[in-house]
CSV table of C-alpha atoms in Angstrom, one decimal:
chain,number,residue,atom,x,y,z
A,1,MET,CA,-141.1,55.8,14.8
A,2,ALA,CA,-137.9,57.9,15.0
A,3,ASN,CA,-136.8,58.4,18.6
A,4,SER,CA,-134.7,61.6,18.5
A,5,ASP,CA,-133.3,61.4,22.0
A,6,ASP,CA,-132.3,57.7,21.8
A,7,GLY,CA,-130.8,57.5,18.3
A,8,THR,CA,-133.2,54.6,17.6
A,9,VAL,CA,-136.2,53.6,15.5
A,10,SER,CA,-139.2,51.8,17.1
A,11,VAL,CA,-141.3,49.4,15.1
A,12,ILE,CA,-145.0,49.0,15.9
A,13,ASN,CA,-147.1,46.0,14.9
A,14,THR,CA,-150.3,47.9,13.9
A,15,THR,CA,-152.4,44.7,14.0
A,16,ASN,CA,-152.1,44.3,17.7
A,17,ASP,CA,-150.5,47.6,18.6
A,18,THR,CA,-147.4,46.1,20.2
A,19,VAL,CA,-143.9,47.7,20.1
A,20,GLY,CA,-141.0,45.6,18.9
A,21,ALA,CA,-138.7,44.4,21.7
A,22,THR,CA,-135.5,45.7,20.2
A,23,PRO,CA,-135.3,49.2,18.7
A,24,ILE,CA,-133.1,49.8,15.6
A,25,THR,CA,-130.0,51.9,16.3
A,26,VAL,CA,-129.5,54.6,13.7
A,27,GLY,CA,-127.7,57.9,13.7
A,28,THR,CA,-127.8,60.9,16.0
A,29,ASN,CA,-131.1,62.6,16.7
A,30,PRO,CA,-133.2,60.7,14.1
A,31,THR,CA,-136.1,62.9,13.0
A,32,TRP,CA,-138.1,61.6,10.1
A,33,VAL,CA,-138.9,58.3,8.4
A,34,ALA,CA,-140.0,57.4,4.8
A,35,ILE,CA,-140.6,54.0,3.4
A,36,VAL,CA,-140.3,53.0,-0.3
A,37,PRO,CA,-143.6,52.0,-2.0
A,38,ASN,CA,-142.7,48.3,-2.1
A,39,GLY,CA,-141.9,48.3,1.6
A,40,THR,CA,-138.4,46.9,1.4
A,41,LYS,CA,-136.4,49.9,2.7
A,42,ALA,CA,-136.9,52.8,5.2
A,43,TYR,CA,-135.0,56.0,5.1
A,44,VAL,CA,-134.3,57.7,8.4
A,45,THR,CA,-133.0,61.3,8.6
A,46,ASN,CA,-130.4,61.8,11.4
A,47,TYR,CA,-130.4,65.5,12.3
A,48,GLY,CA,-127.4,65.4,14.6
A,49,SER,CA,-125.1,63.3,12.4
A,50,ASP,CA,-126.0,64.8,9.1
A,51,ASP,CA,-126.8,61.5,7.4
A,52,VAL,CA,-129.6,59.1,6.5
A,53,SER,CA,-129.8,55.5,7.8
A,54,VAL,CA,-131.2,52.9,5.3
A,55,ILE,CA,-133.1,50.2,7.1
A,56,ASN,CA,-133.8,46.8,5.5
A,57,THR,CA,-137.4,46.2,6.6
A,58,ALA,CA,-137.1,42.4,6.1
A,59,ASP,CA,-134.9,42.0,9.1
A,60,ASN,CA,-135.0,45.6,10.6
A,61,THR,CA,-131.2,46.1,10.3
A,62,VAL,CA,-129.3,49.2,9.0
A,63,SER,CA,-128.0,48.3,5.5
A,64,GLY,CA,-126.2,51.6,4.8
A,65,THR,CA,-125.7,55.2,5.8
A,66,ILE,CA,-125.8,58.1,3.3
A,67,ALA,CA,-124.1,61.4,4.0
A,68,VAL,CA,-126.3,64.4,3.2
A,69,GLY,CA,-126.4,68.1,4.1
A,70,ASP,CA,-126.4,69.8,7.5
A,71,GLY,CA,-129.4,69.1,9.8
A,72,PRO,CA,-131.5,66.7,7.7
A,73,ARG,CA,-135.2,66.5,8.8
A,74,GLY,CA,-138.0,65.8,6.4
A,75,VAL,CA,-137.7,62.9,3.9
A,76,ALA,CA,-140.2,61.7,1.2
A,77,VAL,CA,-139.9,59.0,-1.5
A,78,THR,CA,-141.4,59.3,-4.9
A,79,PRO,CA,-144.4,57.0,-5.8
A,80,ASN,CA,-142.3,55.0,-8.2
A,81,GLY,CA,-139.7,54.5,-5.5
A,82,ALA,CA,-136.8,55.9,-7.6
A,83,LYS,CA,-135.9,58.9,-5.5
A,84,ALA,CA,-135.8,60.1,-1.9
A,85,TYR,CA,-135.9,63.8,-1.2
A,86,VAL,CA,-134.1,64.8,2.1
A,87,VAL,CA,-134.6,68.3,3.5
A,88,ASN,CA,-131.4,69.7,5.1
A,89,SER,CA,-132.8,72.4,7.4
A,90,ASP,CA,-129.4,74.0,8.4
A,91,ASP,CA,-128.2,74.3,4.8
A,92,GLY,CA,-131.4,75.5,3.1
A,93,ASN,CA,-131.3,72.7,0.5
A,94,VAL,CA,-132.6,69.3,-0.4
A,95,SER,CA,-130.5,66.2,-1.2
A,96,VAL,CA,-131.8,63.9,-3.9
A,97,ILE,CA,-131.0,60.2,-3.3
A,98,ASN,CA,-131.1,57.6,-6.0
A,99,THR,CA,-132.8,54.7,-4.1
A,100,ALA,CA,-131.3,52.1,-6.5
A,101,THR,CA,-127.7,53.1,-5.5
A,102,ASP,CA,-128.4,54.9,-2.3
A,103,ALA,CA,-126.2,57.8,-3.5
A,104,VAL,CA,-126.9,61.5,-3.6
A,105,THR,CA,-127.3,62.6,-7.2
A,106,SER,CA,-128.1,66.3,-6.8
A,107,THR,CA,-128.7,69.1,-4.3
A,108,ILE,CA,-131.5,71.6,-4.7
A,109,THR,CA,-131.4,75.1,-3.0
A,110,VAL,CA,-134.8,76.0,-1.4
A,111,GLY,CA,-135.9,78.5,1.2
A,112,THR,CA,-134.6,79.2,4.7
A,113,THR,CA,-134.7,76.4,7.2
A,114,PRO,CA,-136.7,73.8,5.3
A,115,ILE,CA,-138.3,71.2,7.5
A,116,GLY,CA,-140.9,69.1,5.8
A,117,VAL,CA,-141.4,67.6,2.3
A,118,ALA,CA,-144.1,65.7,0.5
A,119,VAL,CA,-144.3,64.4,-3.1
A,120,THR,CA,-147.5,64.4,-5.2
A,121,PRO,CA,-149.1,61.0,-6.0
A,122,ASP,CA,-148.1,61.4,-9.7
A,123,GLY,CA,-144.5,62.0,-8.6
A,124,ALA,CA,-144.3,65.3,-10.6
A,125,LYS,CA,-143.8,67.7,-7.7
A,126,ALA,CA,-142.2,67.8,-4.3
A,127,TYR,CA,-143.5,70.5,-1.8
A,128,VAL,CA,-140.9,71.7,0.8
A,129,ALA,CA,-142.0,73.8,3.9
A,130,ASN,CA,-139.5,76.5,4.7
A,131,LEU,CA,-139.8,77.4,8.4
A,132,ASN,CA,-138.0,80.7,8.5
A,133,ASN,CA,-139.2,82.5,5.4
A,134,ASN,CA,-142.9,81.5,5.6
A,135,SER,CA,-143.0,79.8,2.2
A,136,VAL,CA,-143.2,76.5,0.4
A,137,SER,CA,-140.8,75.6,-2.4
A,138,VAL,CA,-142.2,73.6,-5.3
A,139,ILE,CA,-139.7,71.2,-6.9
A,140,ASP,CA,-140.2,69.9,-10.4
A,141,THR,CA,-139.0,66.3,-9.9
A,142,ALA,CA,-138.3,65.8,-13.6
A,143,THR,CA,-135.5,68.4,-13.5
A,144,ASP,CA,-135.0,68.6,-9.8
A,145,THR,CA,-135.3,72.4,-9.9
A,146,VAL,CA,-137.5,74.8,-8.0
A,147,SER,CA,-140.4,75.8,-10.3
A,148,THR,CA,-142.1,78.3,-7.9
A,149,THR,CA,-142.3,79.5,-4.3
A,150,ILE,CA,-145.7,79.9,-2.5
A,151,THR,CA,-146.2,82.2,0.5
A,152,VAL,CA,-148.0,80.5,3.4
A,153,GLY,CA,-148.5,81.1,7.1
A,154,THR,CA,-145.9,81.8,9.8
A,155,ASN,CA,-143.2,79.1,10.3
A,156,PRO,CA,-144.5,76.3,8.1
A,157,SER,CA,-143.3,72.9,9.3
A,158,THR,CA,-144.7,69.9,7.4
A,159,VAL,CA,-146.7,69.1,4.3
A,160,ALA,CA,-149.1,66.4,3.3
A,161,VAL,CA,-150.7,65.9,-0.2
A,162,THR,CA,-154.2,64.4,-0.8
A,163,PRO,CA,-154.3,61.0,-2.5
A,164,ASN,CA,-155.9,62.6,-5.6
A,165,GLY,CA,-153.1,65.1,-5.7
A,166,ALA,CA,-155.4,68.1,-5.8
A,167,LYS,CA,-154.4,69.7,-2.5
A,168,ALA,CA,-151.4,70.1,-0.2
A,169,TYR,CA,-151.9,70.8,3.5
A,170,VAL,CA,-149.1,72.9,5.2
A,171,THR,CA,-148.9,73.3,9.0
A,172,ASN,CA,-147.9,76.8,10.1
A,173,ASN,CA,-146.3,76.4,13.5
A,174,THR,CA,-146.5,80.0,14.8
A,175,SER,CA,-149.7,81.3,13.1
A,176,ASN,CA,-151.6,78.2,14.4
A,177,ASP,CA,-153.2,77.4,11.2
A,178,VAL,CA,-153.0,75.2,8.1
A,179,SER,CA,-152.5,76.6,4.6
A,180,VAL,CA,-154.3,74.7,1.7
A,181,ILE,CA,-152.4,74.8,-1.6
A,182,ASN,CA,-154.2,74.2,-4.9
A,183,THR,CA,-151.6,72.0,-6.6
A,184,ALA,CA,-152.9,72.8,-10.1
A,185,THR,CA,-152.2,76.5,-9.7
A,186,ASP,CA,-149.7,76.3,-6.8
A,187,THR,CA,-151.6,79.0,-4.8
A,188,ALA,CA,-152.6,79.0,-1.2
A,189,GLY,CA,-156.2,79.7,-0.1
A,190,THR,CA,-157.7,80.8,3.2
A,191,PRO,CA,-155.8,79.1,6.1
A,192,ILE,CA,-157.7,76.8,8.5
A,193,ALA,CA,-157.3,77.7,12.2
A,194,VAL,CA,-156.2,74.7,14.3
A,195,GLY,CA,-154.6,74.2,17.7
A,196,SER,CA,-151.4,75.7,19.1
A,197,ASN,CA,-148.1,75.1,17.3
A,198,PRO,CA,-149.3,72.6,14.6
A,199,ARG,CA,-146.5,70.3,13.5
A,200,GLY,CA,-147.2,67.0,11.8
A,201,VAL,CA,-150.0,66.4,9.2
A,202,ALA,CA,-151.2,63.4,7.3
A,203,VAL,CA,-154.2,62.7,5.0
A,204,ALA,CA,-156.2,59.5,5.2
A,205,PRO,CA,-155.8,57.1,2.3
A,206,ASN,CA,-159.4,57.8,1.2
A,207,GLY,CA,-158.7,61.5,1.1
A,208,ALA,CA,-161.6,62.4,3.4
A,209,LYS,CA,-159.7,63.7,6.4
A,210,ALA,CA,-156.5,65.4,7.3
A,211,TYR,CA,-155.0,64.9,10.8
A,212,VAL,CA,-153.1,67.8,12.2
A,213,VAL,CA,-150.9,67.4,15.4
A,214,ASN,CA,-150.9,70.4,17.7
A,215,ASN,CA,-147.6,70.3,19.6
A,216,GLY,CA,-148.5,73.3,21.9
A,217,SER,CA,-152.0,72.2,22.9
A,218,ASP,CA,-151.5,68.4,23.1
A,219,SER,CA,-154.3,67.8,20.6
A,220,VAL,CA,-155.1,66.6,17.1
A,221,SER,CA,-157.3,68.7,14.8
A,222,VAL,CA,-159.3,66.6,12.2
A,223,ILE,CA,-160.0,68.5,9.0
A,224,ASN,CA,-162.8,67.6,6.6
A,225,THR,CA,-161.0,67.9,3.3
A,226,THR,CA,-164.2,68.5,1.3
A,227,THR,CA,-165.1,71.6,3.3
A,228,ASP,CA,-161.6,72.4,4.6
A,229,ALA,CA,-163.0,73.0,8.1
A,230,VAL,CA,-162.1,71.3,11.4
A,231,SER,CA,-164.7,68.7,12.1
A,232,SER,CA,-163.4,67.6,15.5
A,233,THR,CA,-160.5,68.1,18.0
A,234,ILE,CA,-159.1,65.1,19.8
A,235,THR,CA,-157.6,65.9,23.3
A,236,THR,CA,-158.3,62.8,25.4
A,237,ASN,CA,-155.4,60.3,25.5
A,238,ILE,CA,-153.1,62.4,23.5
A,239,GLY,CA,-149.6,62.6,25.1
A,240,THR,CA,-147.4,65.5,25.9
A,241,GLY,CA,-145.9,67.5,23.0
A,242,PRO,CA,-147.2,65.5,20.0
A,243,SER,CA,-145.2,66.0,16.9
A,244,GLY,CA,-145.7,63.5,14.1
A,245,VAL,CA,-148.6,61.4,12.7
A,246,ALA,CA,-148.8,58.3,10.5
A,247,ILE,CA,-151.9,56.7,9.1
A,248,THR,CA,-152.1,53.0,8.3
A,249,ALA,CA,-152.5,51.9,4.7
A,250,ASP,CA,-156.1,50.8,5.3
A,251,GLY,CA,-156.9,54.2,6.9
A,252,ALA,CA,-158.2,52.5,10.1
A,253,LYS,CA,-155.7,54.0,12.6
A,254,ALA,CA,-153.6,57.1,13.1
A,255,TYR,CA,-150.5,57.0,15.2
A,256,ILE,CA,-149.3,60.2,17.0
A,257,THR,CA,-145.8,60.5,18.3
A,258,ASN,CA,-145.7,62.3,21.6
A,259,THR,CA,-142.2,63.8,21.9
A,260,GLY,CA,-142.6,65.0,25.5
A,261,SER,CA,-144.0,61.8,27.0
A,262,ASP,CA,-142.0,59.3,25.0
A,263,ASP,CA,-145.1,57.4,23.8
A,264,VAL,CA,-147.5,57.0,20.9
A,265,SER,CA,-151.3,57.6,20.9
A,266,VAL,CA,-153.5,55.4,18.7
A,267,ILE,CA,-156.5,57.0,17.1
A,268,ASP,CA,-159.5,55.0,15.7
A,269,THR,CA,-160.2,57.0,12.6
A,270,SER,CA,-163.8,55.7,12.3
A,271,THR,CA,-164.7,57.5,15.6
A,272,ASP,CA,-161.8,59.9,15.9
A,273,THR,CA,-161.1,58.8,19.4
A,274,ALA,CA,-157.7,57.8,20.9
A,275,SER,CA,-157.2,54.6,22.8
A,276,ALA,CA,-156.6,54.8,26.5
A,277,THR,CA,-153.5,52.7,26.1
A,278,LEU,CA,-150.5,54.7,25.0
A,279,LEU,CA,-147.6,52.8,23.4
A,280,THR,CA,-144.2,53.3,25.1
A,281,VAL,CA,-141.4,53.8,22.6
A,282,GLY,CA,-138.0,55.4,22.7
A,283,GLY,CA,-137.0,58.8,23.9
A,284,GLY,CA,-138.4,61.8,22.1
A,285,PRO,CA,-140.3,60.2,19.3
A,286,THR,CA,-140.8,62.6,16.4
A,287,GLY,CA,-141.4,61.4,12.8
A,288,ALA,CA,-143.3,58.3,11.8
A,289,ALA,CA,-144.1,56.4,8.6
A,290,PRO,CA,-146.6,53.6,7.9
A,291,SER,CA,-145.7,50.5,6.0
A,292,PRO,CA,-147.3,50.7,2.6
A,293,ASP,CA,-148.4,47.0,2.9
A,294,GLN,CA,-148.3,46.7,-0.9
A,295,GLU,CA,-146.0,45.7,-3.7
A,296,ASP,CA,-145.9,46.8,-7.3
A,297,THR,CA,-145.1,44.8,-10.4
A,298,VAL,CA,-143.8,47.4,-12.8
A,299,VAL,CA,-145.2,45.9,-15.9
A,300,THR,CA,-148.7,46.9,-17.0
A,301,PHE,CA,-150.5,46.6,-13.8
A,302,GLN,CA,-149.8,46.4,-10.0
A,303,VAL,CA,-150.4,43.7,-7.4
A,304,THR,CA,-151.0,45.1,-3.9
A,305,PRO,CA,-151.6,42.5,-1.1
A,306,THR,CA,-152.6,43.7,2.3
A,307,ASP,CA,-152.8,41.1,5.1
A,308,GLY,CA,-155.0,38.5,3.3
A,309,LEU,CA,-156.7,41.0,0.9
A,310,THR,CA,-155.0,40.6,-2.5
A,311,ALA,CA,-155.5,41.8,-6.1
A,312,ALA,CA,-154.2,39.7,-9.0
A,313,VAL,CA,-153.9,41.2,-12.5
A,314,PRO,CA,-152.6,40.2,-15.9
A,315,ALA,CA,-149.0,41.0,-16.6
A,316,SER,CA,-149.8,42.7,-19.9
A,317,ALA,CA,-152.5,43.5,-22.4
A,318,THR,CA,-152.7,44.7,-26.0
A,319,LEU,CA,-155.3,47.1,-27.3
A,320,SER,CA,-156.6,47.3,-30.9
A,321,GLU,CA,-154.5,49.0,-33.6
A,322,VAL,CA,-155.7,52.5,-34.4
A,323,THR,CA,-154.9,55.4,-36.7
A,324,PRO,CA,-154.4,59.0,-35.4
A,325,GLY,CA,-157.6,60.5,-34.3
A,326,GLY,CA,-159.2,57.1,-33.5
A,327,THR,CA,-159.7,55.1,-30.3
A,328,ALA,CA,-157.6,52.1,-29.3
A,329,THR,CA,-159.8,49.7,-27.3
A,330,GLY,CA,-159.6,46.3,-25.7
A,331,GLN,CA,-160.1,44.3,-22.5
A,332,LEU,CA,-157.3,44.0,-20.0
A,333,GLY,CA,-158.1,40.5,-18.9
A,334,GLN,CA,-159.5,39.3,-15.6
A,335,VAL,CA,-158.7,41.3,-12.4
A,336,THR,CA,-159.3,39.3,-9.3
A,337,VAL,CA,-159.7,40.4,-5.7
A,338,ASN,CA,-159.5,37.7,-3.1
A,339,ASP,CA,-160.3,38.5,0.5
A,340,GLU,CA,-159.3,35.9,3.1
A,341,ARG,CA,-159.2,38.1,6.1
A,342,SER,CA,-162.4,36.5,7.6
A,343,LEU,CA,-163.5,39.8,9.0
A,344,ALA,CA,-166.9,40.8,10.5
A,345,ASP,CA,-166.6,43.9,8.3
A,346,ALA,CA,-165.2,42.6,5.0
A,347,SER,CA,-165.7,45.8,3.0
A,348,TRP,CA,-163.0,46.9,0.6
A,349,VAL,CA,-162.4,49.3,-2.4
A,350,SER,CA,-160.3,48.5,-5.4
A,351,THR,CA,-158.9,51.6,-7.2
A,352,VAL,CA,-157.4,52.0,-10.6
A,353,SER,CA,-155.1,54.7,-12.0
A,354,LEU,CA,-152.8,55.3,-15.0
A,355,THR,CA,-149.4,55.5,-13.3
A,356,ASP,CA,-147.4,55.8,-16.5
A,357,PRO,CA,-148.9,57.7,-19.5
A,358,PHE,CA,-148.9,56.0,-22.9
A,359,THR,CA,-145.7,56.9,-24.7
A,360,THR,CA,-143.8,56.0,-27.8
A,361,THR,CA,-140.4,57.1,-29.2
A,362,GLY,CA,-140.7,60.7,-30.6
A,363,GLY,CA,-144.4,61.1,-29.6
A,364,SER,CA,-146.2,63.1,-27.0
A,365,PRO,CA,-147.5,61.2,-24.0
A,366,ILE,CA,-151.2,60.3,-23.9
A,367,THR,CA,-152.4,61.0,-20.3
A,368,GLY,CA,-155.2,59.6,-18.2
A,369,SER,CA,-157.7,62.3,-19.4
A,370,ALA,CA,-157.8,60.5,-22.7
A,371,VAL,CA,-158.1,57.0,-21.2
A,372,THR,CA,-161.5,55.6,-20.3
A,373,TYR,CA,-161.8,52.7,-17.9
A,374,THR,CA,-165.0,50.5,-17.9
A,375,PRO,CA,-165.0,47.8,-15.2
A,376,GLY,CA,-167.8,45.6,-16.6
A,377,ALA,CA,-169.9,43.1,-14.6
A,378,ALA,CA,-168.8,40.9,-11.7
A,379,ILE,CA,-167.5,37.5,-12.8
A,380,ASP,CA,-167.7,34.4,-10.5
A,381,PRO,CA,-168.7,36.5,-7.4
A,382,VAL,CA,-168.4,34.7,-4.0
A,383,ASN,CA,-170.1,36.1,-0.9
A,384,GLY,CA,-171.1,39.5,-2.3
A,385,PRO,CA,-172.4,42.1,-2.7
A,386,PHE,CA,-170.0,43.7,-5.1
A,387,THR,CA,-170.4,47.0,-6.9
A,388,PRO,CA,-168.6,48.0,-10.1
A,389,GLY,CA,-167.3,51.5,-10.3
A,390,ALA,CA,-168.6,54.0,-12.8
A,391,ALA,CA,-166.9,54.1,-16.2
A,392,GLY,CA,-164.8,57.2,-16.6
A,393,THR,CA,-161.3,58.6,-17.4
A,394,LEU,CA,-158.1,57.9,-15.6
A,395,ALA,CA,-157.3,61.6,-15.2
A,396,SER,CA,-157.1,60.7,-11.5
A,397,ALA,CA,-157.5,57.4,-9.5
A,398,ARG,CA,-161.0,56.0,-9.6
A,399,THR,CA,-163.0,53.1,-8.1
A,400,ALA,CA,-162.8,50.0,-10.2
A,401,PHE,CA,-164.8,47.6,-8.0
A,402,SER,CA,-165.9,47.5,-4.3
A,403,LYS,CA,-167.5,45.4,-1.7
A,404,PRO,CA,-169.6,47.9,0.3
A,405,SER,CA,-170.8,45.5,3.1
A,406,GLY,CA,-170.9,42.0,4.3
A,407,SER,CA,-168.6,39.7,6.3
A,408,GLY,CA,-166.3,36.7,5.9
A,409,ASN,CA,-164.1,35.6,3.0
A,410,ASN,CA,-165.1,36.7,-0.5
A,411,SER,CA,-163.8,37.0,-4.0
A,412,VAL,CA,-164.8,38.5,-7.4
A,413,LYS,CA,-163.3,39.0,-10.9
A,414,TRP,CA,-164.0,41.5,-13.6
A,415,ASN,CA,-162.6,42.1,-17.1
A,416,PRO,CA,-162.2,45.8,-17.6
A,417,THR,CA,-162.2,47.6,-21.0
A,418,LEU,CA,-159.8,50.3,-21.8
A,419,ASP,CA,-160.5,53.0,-24.5
A,420,VAL,CA,-157.6,55.3,-25.4
A,421,ALA,CA,-158.5,58.4,-27.5
A,422,VAL,CA,-155.5,58.9,-29.7
A,423,PRO,CA,-154.9,62.5,-30.8
A,424,ALA,CA,-154.9,63.4,-34.4
A,425,ALA,CA,-151.3,64.6,-34.1
A,426,ALA,CA,-150.1,61.3,-32.7
A,427,VAL,CA,-147.0,59.8,-34.3
A,428,ALA,CA,-146.9,56.2,-35.4
A,429,GLY,CA,-145.4,53.6,-33.0
A,430,THR,CA,-146.1,51.2,-30.2
A,431,TYR,CA,-147.5,53.1,-27.2
A,432,THR,CA,-146.9,51.6,-23.7
A,433,GLY,CA,-148.4,52.7,-20.4
A,434,THR,CA,-149.0,51.3,-16.9
A,435,VAL,CA,-152.4,50.8,-15.4
A,436,THR,CA,-152.3,50.2,-11.6
A,437,HIS,CA,-154.9,48.3,-9.6
A,438,SER,CA,-154.8,48.4,-5.8
A,439,VAL,CA,-157.2,47.2,-3.0
A,440,ALA,CA,-157.6,48.3,0.6
């Protein structure tokens, strides 16, 4: 939690909802926080000192400071962790940070007074909300140039993208509504009326709900992302002047920063009610970011542990040889989910996606729409039930396996099959892609 008035960052233990005893001192007027996907670093924008503090999350110390533009606010990290996009509201531009070197590599001109930024799950686009010209700039992250500009409501503030990448939700501070952008066409549909002066917005990890923080009415609007309608409004136990929102990696809780009352409200997302106990943090808390609670192995698959719930995958797999126009096929090897949380509700969902398309030198990439994933049957199941996901393409993330109910420790394995439809125009060569498994 970035405490703008104190120049500090508070760290909350989301297991027991306790605030760390010693806040982390950063720059002047810290505003926003973003954490890299492997959880090792946090980037904090300091509006008053025109720089970004880099926090080593292992020991919660500042490891470096990066000079950026004038008045940095929003910050977002790409899903592969390679870049951080920092919005400089007083300059009307975006600084691009190489996270390996923590140096600014380019600066992108956007609209007037940009505030918030969000990157799509595939890392292809960054959406920037421009407060004072009622628009959203769309950045092509491959070239770091603005590809288009979308007109939205009045004084847009922040942006959140759904986990499947299909929609972007934009809070419009003065028109008191939320614009919904179709990311395939980059067009905005009919806005959703919410509370007064909406600021922060975050989408639940399962994509079912969007939580919108209404700064002027001290409330949180909950949007059903299927219908794009407000399903409930939370007013009880929300502090004064709420600004930001962060949802835990497991989707169980949403944390609301209350800038006016210097505290944080904790929402149970299963009931959409806020706890009577508000967490005291530093002065003027604004932006917040959840720890991803996962780590990636950038090989062929991904390992994502979460507090006793772990997924283990083979490091590599080789499919059958194929000629152009044919189908490469093969099993990936055993994927294992081991749940040692000893919970009364031990349900979980393992998802799979194609995070890097299959490519070879000189050839066109083969994307997820041509890749079919078939989970197969449960192997060595312990304390089920377990349900395999339906076979289908990896055009977007899909369920690989799940435990829909039950309690206590459990484990299961499966040996998925991958079928890649190779285009007739494919060139010869060794194609390499990355399939990512995660569990939450």
